[in-house]
Tab-separated table of C-alpha atoms in Angstrom:
chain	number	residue	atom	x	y	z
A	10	UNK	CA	1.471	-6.378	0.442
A	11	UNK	CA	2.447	-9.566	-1.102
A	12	UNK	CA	3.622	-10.789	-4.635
A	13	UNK	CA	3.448	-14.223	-6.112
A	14	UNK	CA	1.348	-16.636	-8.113
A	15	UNK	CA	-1.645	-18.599	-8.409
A	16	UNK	CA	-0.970	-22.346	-9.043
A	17	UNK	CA	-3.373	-25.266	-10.547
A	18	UNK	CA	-1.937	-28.011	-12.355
A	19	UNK	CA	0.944	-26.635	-14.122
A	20	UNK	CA	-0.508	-23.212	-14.766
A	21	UNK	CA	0.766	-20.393	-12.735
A	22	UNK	CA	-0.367	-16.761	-12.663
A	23	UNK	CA	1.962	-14.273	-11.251
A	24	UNK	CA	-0.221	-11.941	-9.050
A	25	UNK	CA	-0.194	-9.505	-6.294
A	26	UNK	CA	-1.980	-8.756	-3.334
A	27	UNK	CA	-3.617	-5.716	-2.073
A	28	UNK	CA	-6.029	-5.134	0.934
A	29	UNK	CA	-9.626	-5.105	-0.086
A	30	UNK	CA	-10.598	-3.185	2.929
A	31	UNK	CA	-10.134	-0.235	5.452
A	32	UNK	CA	-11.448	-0.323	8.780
A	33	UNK	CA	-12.380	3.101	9.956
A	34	UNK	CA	-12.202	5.166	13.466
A	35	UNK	CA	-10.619	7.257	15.586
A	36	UNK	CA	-7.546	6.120	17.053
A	37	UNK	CA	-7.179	6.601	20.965
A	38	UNK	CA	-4.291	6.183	22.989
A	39	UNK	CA	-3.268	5.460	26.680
A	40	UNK	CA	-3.172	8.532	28.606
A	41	UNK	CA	-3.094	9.537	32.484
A	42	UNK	CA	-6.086	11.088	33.012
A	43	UNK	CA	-4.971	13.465	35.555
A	44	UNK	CA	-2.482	15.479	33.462
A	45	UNK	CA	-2.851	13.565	29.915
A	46	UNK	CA	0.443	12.305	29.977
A	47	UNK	CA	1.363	9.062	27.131
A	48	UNK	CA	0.949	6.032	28.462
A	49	UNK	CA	4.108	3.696	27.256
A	50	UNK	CA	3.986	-0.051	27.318
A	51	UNK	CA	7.337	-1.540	28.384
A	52	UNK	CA	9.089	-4.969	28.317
A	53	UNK	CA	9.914	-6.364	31.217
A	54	UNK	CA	11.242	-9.790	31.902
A	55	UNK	CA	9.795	-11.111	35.396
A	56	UNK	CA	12.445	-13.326	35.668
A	57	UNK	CA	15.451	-10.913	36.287
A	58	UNK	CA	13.324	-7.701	35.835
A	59	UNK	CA	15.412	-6.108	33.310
A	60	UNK	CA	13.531	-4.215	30.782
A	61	UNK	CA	13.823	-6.163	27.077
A	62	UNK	CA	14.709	-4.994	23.505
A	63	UNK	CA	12.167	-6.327	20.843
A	64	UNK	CA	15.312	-8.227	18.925
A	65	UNK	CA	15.846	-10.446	21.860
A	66	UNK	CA	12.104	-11.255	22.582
A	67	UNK	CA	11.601	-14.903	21.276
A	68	UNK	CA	8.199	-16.752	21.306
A	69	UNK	CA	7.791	-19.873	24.052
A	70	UNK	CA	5.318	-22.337	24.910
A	71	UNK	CA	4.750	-23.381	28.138
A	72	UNK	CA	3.013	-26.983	29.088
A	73	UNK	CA	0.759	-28.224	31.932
A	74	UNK	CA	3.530	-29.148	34.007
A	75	UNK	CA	5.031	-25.405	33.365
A	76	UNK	CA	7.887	-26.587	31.298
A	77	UNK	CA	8.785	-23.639	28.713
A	78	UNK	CA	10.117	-24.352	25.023
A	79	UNK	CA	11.616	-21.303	23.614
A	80	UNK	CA	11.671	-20.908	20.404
A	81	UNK	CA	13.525	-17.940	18.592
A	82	UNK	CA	13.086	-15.760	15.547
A	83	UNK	CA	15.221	-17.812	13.601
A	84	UNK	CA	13.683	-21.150	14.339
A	85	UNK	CA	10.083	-19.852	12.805
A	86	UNK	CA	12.168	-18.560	9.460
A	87	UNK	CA	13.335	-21.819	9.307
A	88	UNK	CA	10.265	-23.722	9.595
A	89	UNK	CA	8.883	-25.366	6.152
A	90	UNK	CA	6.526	-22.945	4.333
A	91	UNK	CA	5.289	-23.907	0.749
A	92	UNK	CA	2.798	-21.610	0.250
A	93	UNK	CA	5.256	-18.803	1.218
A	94	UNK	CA	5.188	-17.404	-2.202
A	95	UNK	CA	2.275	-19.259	-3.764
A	96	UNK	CA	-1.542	-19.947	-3.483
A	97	UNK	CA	-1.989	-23.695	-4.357
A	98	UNK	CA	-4.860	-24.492	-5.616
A	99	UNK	CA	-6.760	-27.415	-3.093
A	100	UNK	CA	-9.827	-27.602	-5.510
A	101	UNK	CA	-12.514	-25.973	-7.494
A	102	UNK	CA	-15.410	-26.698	-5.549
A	103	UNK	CA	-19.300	-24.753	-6.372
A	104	UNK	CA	-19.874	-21.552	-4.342
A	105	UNK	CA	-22.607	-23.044	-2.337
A	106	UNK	CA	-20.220	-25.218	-0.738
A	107	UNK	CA	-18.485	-22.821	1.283
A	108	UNK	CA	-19.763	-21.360	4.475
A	109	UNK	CA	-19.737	-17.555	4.998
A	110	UNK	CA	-18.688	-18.304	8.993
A	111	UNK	CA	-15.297	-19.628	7.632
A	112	UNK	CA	-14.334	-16.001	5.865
A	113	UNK	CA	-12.268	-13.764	7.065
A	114	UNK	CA	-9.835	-11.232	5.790
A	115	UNK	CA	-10.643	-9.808	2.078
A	116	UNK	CA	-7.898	-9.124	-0.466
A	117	UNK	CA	-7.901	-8.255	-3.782
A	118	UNK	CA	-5.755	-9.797	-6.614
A	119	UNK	CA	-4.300	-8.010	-9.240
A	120	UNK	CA	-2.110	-9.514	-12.348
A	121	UNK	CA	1.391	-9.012	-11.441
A	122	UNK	CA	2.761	-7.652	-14.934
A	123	UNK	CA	1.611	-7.460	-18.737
A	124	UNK	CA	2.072	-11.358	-19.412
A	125	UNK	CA	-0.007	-12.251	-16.408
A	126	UNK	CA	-3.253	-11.086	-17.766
A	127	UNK	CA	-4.177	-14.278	-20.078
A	128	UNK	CA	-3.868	-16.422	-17.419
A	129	UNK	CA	-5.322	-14.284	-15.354
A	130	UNK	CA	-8.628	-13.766	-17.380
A	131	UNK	CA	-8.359	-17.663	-18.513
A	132	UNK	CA	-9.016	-18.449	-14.578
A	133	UNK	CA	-11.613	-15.805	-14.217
A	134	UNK	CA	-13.832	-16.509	-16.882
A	135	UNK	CA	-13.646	-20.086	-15.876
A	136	UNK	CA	-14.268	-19.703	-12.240
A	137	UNK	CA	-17.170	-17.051	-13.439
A	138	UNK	CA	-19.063	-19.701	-15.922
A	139	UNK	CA	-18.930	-22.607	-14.242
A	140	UNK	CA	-19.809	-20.907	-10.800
A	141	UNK	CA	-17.239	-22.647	-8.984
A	142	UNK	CA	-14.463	-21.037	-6.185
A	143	UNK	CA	-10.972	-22.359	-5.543
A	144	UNK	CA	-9.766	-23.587	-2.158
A	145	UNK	CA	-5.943	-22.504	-1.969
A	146	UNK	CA	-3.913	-22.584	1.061
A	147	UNK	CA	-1.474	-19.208	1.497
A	148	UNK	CA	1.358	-18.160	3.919
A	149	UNK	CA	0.710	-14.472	5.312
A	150	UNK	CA	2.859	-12.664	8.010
A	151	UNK	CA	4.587	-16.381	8.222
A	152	UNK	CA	1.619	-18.032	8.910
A	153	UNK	CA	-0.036	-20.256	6.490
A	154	UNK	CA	-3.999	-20.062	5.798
A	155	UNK	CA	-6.635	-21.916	4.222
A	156	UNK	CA	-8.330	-19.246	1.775
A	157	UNK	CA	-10.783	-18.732	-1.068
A	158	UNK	CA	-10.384	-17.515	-4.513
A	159	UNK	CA	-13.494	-16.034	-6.201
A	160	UNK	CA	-14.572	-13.986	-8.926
A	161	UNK	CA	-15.726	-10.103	-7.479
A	162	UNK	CA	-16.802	-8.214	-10.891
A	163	UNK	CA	-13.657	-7.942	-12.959
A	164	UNK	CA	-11.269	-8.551	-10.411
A	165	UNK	CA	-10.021	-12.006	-8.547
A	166	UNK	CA	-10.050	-12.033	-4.720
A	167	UNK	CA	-8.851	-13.724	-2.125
A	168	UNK	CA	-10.270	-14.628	1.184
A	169	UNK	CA	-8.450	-16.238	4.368
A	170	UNK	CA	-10.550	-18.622	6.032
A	171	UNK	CA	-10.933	-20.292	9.527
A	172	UNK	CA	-9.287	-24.083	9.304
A	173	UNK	CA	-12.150	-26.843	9.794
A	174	UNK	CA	-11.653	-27.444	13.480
A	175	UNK	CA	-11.748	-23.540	14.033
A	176	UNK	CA	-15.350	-23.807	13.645
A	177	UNK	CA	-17.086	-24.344	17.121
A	178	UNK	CA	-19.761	-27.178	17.399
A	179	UNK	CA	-23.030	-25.303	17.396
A	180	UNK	CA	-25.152	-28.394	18.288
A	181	UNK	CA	-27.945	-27.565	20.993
A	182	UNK	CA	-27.889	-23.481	20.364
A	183	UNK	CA	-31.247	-23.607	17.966
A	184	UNK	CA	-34.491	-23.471	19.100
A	185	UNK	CA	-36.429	-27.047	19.836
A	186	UNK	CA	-37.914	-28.989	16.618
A	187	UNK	CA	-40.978	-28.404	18.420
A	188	UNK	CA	-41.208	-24.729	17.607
A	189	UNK	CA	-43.744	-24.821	14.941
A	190	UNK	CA	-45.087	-20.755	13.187
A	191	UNK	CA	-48.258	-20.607	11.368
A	192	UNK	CA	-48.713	-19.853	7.324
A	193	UNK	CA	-50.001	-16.272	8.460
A	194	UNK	CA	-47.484	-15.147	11.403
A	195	UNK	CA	-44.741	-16.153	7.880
A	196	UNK	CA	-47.124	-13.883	5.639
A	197	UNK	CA	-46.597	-11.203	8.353
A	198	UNK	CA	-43.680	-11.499	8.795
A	199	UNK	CA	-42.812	-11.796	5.000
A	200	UNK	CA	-44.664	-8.590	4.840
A	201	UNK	CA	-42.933	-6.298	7.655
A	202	UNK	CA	-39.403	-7.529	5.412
A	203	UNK	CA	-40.704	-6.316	2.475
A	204	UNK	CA	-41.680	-3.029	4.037
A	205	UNK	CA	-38.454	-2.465	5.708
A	206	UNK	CA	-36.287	-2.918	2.828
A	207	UNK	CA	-38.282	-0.383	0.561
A	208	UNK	CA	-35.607	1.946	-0.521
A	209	UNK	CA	-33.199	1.056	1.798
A	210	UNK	CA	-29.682	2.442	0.383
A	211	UNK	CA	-26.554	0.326	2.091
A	212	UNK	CA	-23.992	3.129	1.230
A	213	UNK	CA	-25.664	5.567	3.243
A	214	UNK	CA	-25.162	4.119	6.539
A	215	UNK	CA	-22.971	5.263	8.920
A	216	UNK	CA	-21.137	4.813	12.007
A	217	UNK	CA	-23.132	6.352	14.848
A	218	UNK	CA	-20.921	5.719	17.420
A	219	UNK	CA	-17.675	7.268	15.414
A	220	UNK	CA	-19.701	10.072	14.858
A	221	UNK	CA	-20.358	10.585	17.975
A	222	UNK	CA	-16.926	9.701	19.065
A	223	UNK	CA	-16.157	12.688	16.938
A	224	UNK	CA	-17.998	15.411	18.666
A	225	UNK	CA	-16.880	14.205	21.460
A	226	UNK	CA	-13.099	14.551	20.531
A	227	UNK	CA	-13.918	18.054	18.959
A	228	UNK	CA	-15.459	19.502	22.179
A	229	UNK	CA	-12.469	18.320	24.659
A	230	UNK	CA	-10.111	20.311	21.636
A	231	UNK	CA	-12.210	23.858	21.541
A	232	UNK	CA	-12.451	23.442	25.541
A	233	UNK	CA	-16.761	23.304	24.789
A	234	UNK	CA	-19.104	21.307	27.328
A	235	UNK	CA	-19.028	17.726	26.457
A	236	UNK	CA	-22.319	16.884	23.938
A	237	UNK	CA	-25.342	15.485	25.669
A	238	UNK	CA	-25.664	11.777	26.092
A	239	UNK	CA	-28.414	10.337	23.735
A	240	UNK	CA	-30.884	7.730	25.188
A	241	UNK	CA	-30.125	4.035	24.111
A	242	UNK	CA	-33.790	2.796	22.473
A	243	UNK	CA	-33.905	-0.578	24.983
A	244	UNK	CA	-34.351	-4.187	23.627
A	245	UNK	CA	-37.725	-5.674	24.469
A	246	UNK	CA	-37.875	-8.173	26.798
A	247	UNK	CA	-40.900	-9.907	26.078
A	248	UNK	CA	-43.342	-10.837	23.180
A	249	UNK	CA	-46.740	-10.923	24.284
A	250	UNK	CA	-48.748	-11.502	21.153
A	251	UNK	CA	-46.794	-12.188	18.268
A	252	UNK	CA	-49.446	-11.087	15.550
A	253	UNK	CA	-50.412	-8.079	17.053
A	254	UNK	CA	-46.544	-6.901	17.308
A	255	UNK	CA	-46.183	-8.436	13.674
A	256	UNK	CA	-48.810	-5.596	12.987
A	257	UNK	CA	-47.678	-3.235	14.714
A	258	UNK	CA	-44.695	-3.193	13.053
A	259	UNK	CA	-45.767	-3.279	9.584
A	260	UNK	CA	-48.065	0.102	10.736
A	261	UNK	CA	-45.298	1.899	11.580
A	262	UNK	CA	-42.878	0.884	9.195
A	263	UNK	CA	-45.685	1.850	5.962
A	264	UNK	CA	-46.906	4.995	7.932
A	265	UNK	CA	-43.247	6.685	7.974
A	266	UNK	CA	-43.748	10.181	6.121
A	267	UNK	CA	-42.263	9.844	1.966
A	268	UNK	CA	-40.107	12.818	3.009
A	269	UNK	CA	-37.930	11.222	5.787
A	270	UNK	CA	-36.435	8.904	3.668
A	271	UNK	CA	-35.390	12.266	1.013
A	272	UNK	CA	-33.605	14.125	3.395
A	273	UNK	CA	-32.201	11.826	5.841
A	274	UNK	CA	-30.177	10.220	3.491
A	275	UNK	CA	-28.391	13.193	1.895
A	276	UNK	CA	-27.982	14.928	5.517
A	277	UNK	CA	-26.054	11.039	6.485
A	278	UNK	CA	-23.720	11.595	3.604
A	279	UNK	CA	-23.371	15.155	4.316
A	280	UNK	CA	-22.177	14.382	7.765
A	281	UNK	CA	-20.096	11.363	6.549
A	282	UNK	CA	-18.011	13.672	4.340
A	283	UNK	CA	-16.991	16.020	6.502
A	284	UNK	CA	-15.752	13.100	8.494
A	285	UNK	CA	-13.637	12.036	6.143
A	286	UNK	CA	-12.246	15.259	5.564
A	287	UNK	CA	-11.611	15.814	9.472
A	288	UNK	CA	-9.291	12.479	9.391
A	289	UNK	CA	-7.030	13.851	6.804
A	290	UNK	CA	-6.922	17.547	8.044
A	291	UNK	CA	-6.149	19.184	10.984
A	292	UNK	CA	-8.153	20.268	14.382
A	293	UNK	CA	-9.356	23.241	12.855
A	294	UNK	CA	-11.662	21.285	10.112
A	295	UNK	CA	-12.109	18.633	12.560
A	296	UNK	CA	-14.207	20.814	14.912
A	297	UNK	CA	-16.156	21.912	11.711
A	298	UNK	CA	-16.900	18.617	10.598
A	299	UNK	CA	-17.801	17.552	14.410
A	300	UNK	CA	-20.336	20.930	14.254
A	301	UNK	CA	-21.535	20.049	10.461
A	302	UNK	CA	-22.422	17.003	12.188
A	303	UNK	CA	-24.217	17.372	15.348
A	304	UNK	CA	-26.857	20.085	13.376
A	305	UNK	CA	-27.360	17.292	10.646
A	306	UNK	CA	-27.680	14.844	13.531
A	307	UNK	CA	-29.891	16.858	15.315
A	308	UNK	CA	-32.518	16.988	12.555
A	309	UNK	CA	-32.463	13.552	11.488
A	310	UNK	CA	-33.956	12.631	15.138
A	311	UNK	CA	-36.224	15.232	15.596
A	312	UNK	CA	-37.775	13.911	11.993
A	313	UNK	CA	-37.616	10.391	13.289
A	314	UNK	CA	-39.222	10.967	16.442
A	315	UNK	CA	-41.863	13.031	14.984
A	316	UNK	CA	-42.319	10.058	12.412
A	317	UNK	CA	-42.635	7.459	14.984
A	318	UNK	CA	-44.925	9.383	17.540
A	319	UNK	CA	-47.907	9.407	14.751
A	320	UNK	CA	-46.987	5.798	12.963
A	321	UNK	CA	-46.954	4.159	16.784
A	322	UNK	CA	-50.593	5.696	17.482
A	323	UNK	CA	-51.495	4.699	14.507
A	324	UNK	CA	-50.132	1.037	14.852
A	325	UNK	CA	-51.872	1.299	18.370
A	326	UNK	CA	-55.004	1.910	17.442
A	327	UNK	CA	-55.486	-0.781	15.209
A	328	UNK	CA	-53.959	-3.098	17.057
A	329	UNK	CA	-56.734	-2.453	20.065
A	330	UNK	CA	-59.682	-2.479	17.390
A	331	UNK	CA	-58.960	-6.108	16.332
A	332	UNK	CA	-58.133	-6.598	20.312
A	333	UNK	CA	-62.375	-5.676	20.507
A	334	UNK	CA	-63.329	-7.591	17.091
A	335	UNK	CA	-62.106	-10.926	19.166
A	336	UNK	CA	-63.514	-10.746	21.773
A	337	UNK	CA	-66.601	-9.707	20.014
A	338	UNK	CA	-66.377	-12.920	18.171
């Protein structure tokens, strides 16, 4: 999507630039809802109400007073770019410096031809052993960024990044100073981490709501009754006593049957395949993949309520027996 070269000092390395990512989901369109009838979006001036071609739409700016500056197509070409085919180099600065917040596109970076890939491994290796990143600055779709340059296993990537004065002031957001937690509510809380992340597997996750977005599609197509809305599990609103919840939680988490976690997982990616397969094929495998779905669905909460009915009377139990040791006490 873009070709051109790193530059620090007077070393350049001729790269190119590929997407790093691929935002999923079903795409939806405007429709009338009475007959289903496309939706179109058209250009109209309000000034003389004529309807507008895109090659005489220019961009304007209008001020307090309502003044407009127009400023065409041509103008923004014009406009000074140097990072239009380059990423300059700011500075090699240690990882820890940069925020996360700032980040935001991901691309990789890729050695543009055979006598690239010295260079290229010279600035890798370097960036990689002295744990540093580079700030560069880089135009994209004729707009110039600030962006980072890191190491991501064998490959370099780039990262755009919010400007300085992007970043809103967050001053008065956190909790007072005078919010104090004791060494054993931390222990407990240390504890119900550690219990939660036993086994947990990141690639198996999935996108509930696409899913589900999914079924729904495939029941409007084979003109079947519309899937049954599931009930949303609703936030707490309080916290009564922090240590017994603390508990509570850990109970239920370490009480979860050994099995769930072996056949949830594989029925997730057995679900998530078939959606794949439904986005590249036609209706007919779409409304198998939408019924492949809803059965593996179907037994994954059946399991997990079945798990969380006998860990919550569990974690209830306890929680009223050291209720009666205090008072006792």
């Amino acid at each position: 999507m873009w070709k051109g070269a790193i530059g620090f000092g007077l070393v350049s390395v001729p790269v190119r630039l590929y997407a790093a990512v691929q935002e999923h989901g079903v795409k939806l369109h405007q429709v009338h809802d009475a007959d289903g009838g496309r939706i179109h979006l058209k250009r109209v001036c309000d000034a003389c109400g004529e309807q507008v071609d895109y090659e005489h739409i220019a961009k304007g700016f209008e001020d307090d007073e309502g003044h407009t500056a127009v400023v065409t197509q041509d103008e923004l070409a014009g406009l000074p770019l140097p990072s239009k085919k380059l990423i300059d180099v700011l500075a090699f600065v240690d990882a820890g410096r940069i925020d996360p917040l700032q980040l935001t596109s991901s691309y990789y970076l890729a050695p543009e031809s055979a006598a690239a890939n010295k260079p290229y491994v010279l600035l890798r290796e370097t960036l990689k052993q002295t744990d540093r990143v580079a700030v560069t600055k880089i135009a994209l779709r004729t707009r110039e960024s600030l962006a980072l340059l890191r190491v991501h296993g064998e490959l370099l990537t780039l990262h755009t990044m919010y400007w300085p004065d992007e970043i809103r002031d967050s001053a008065g957001l956190a909790p007072p100073g005078s919010v104090t937690v004791r060494p054993q509510e931390l222990k407990m809380a240390t504890s119900l981490m550690d219990t939660l992340s036993e086994d947990f597997d990141l690639d198996a996750l999935e996108d509930e709501y696409e899913v589900a977005l999914g079924e729904l599609i495939s029941a409007h197509l084979s003109d079947r009754p519309a899937p049954s809305r599931k009930d949303t599990t609703p936030a707490p609103d309080n916290v009564i006593d922090l240590m017994a919840a603390l508990q509570a939680s850990i109970d239920t988490a370490a009480k979860k049957p050994a099995e769930e976690s072996g056949k949830a997982r594989p029925a997730r990616k057995a679900a998530r395949a078939p959606a794949k397969k439904a986005g590249a094929e036609k209706r007919t495998t779409a409304k198998k993949a939408a019924s492949s779905a809803s059965s593996s669905r179907a037994g994954r909460t059946t399991a997990k309520s079945t798990a969380s009915a006998g860990a919550t009377g569990k974690g209830t139990k306890k929680a009223a027996a050291r209720k009666t040791g205090r008072r006792a006490s």
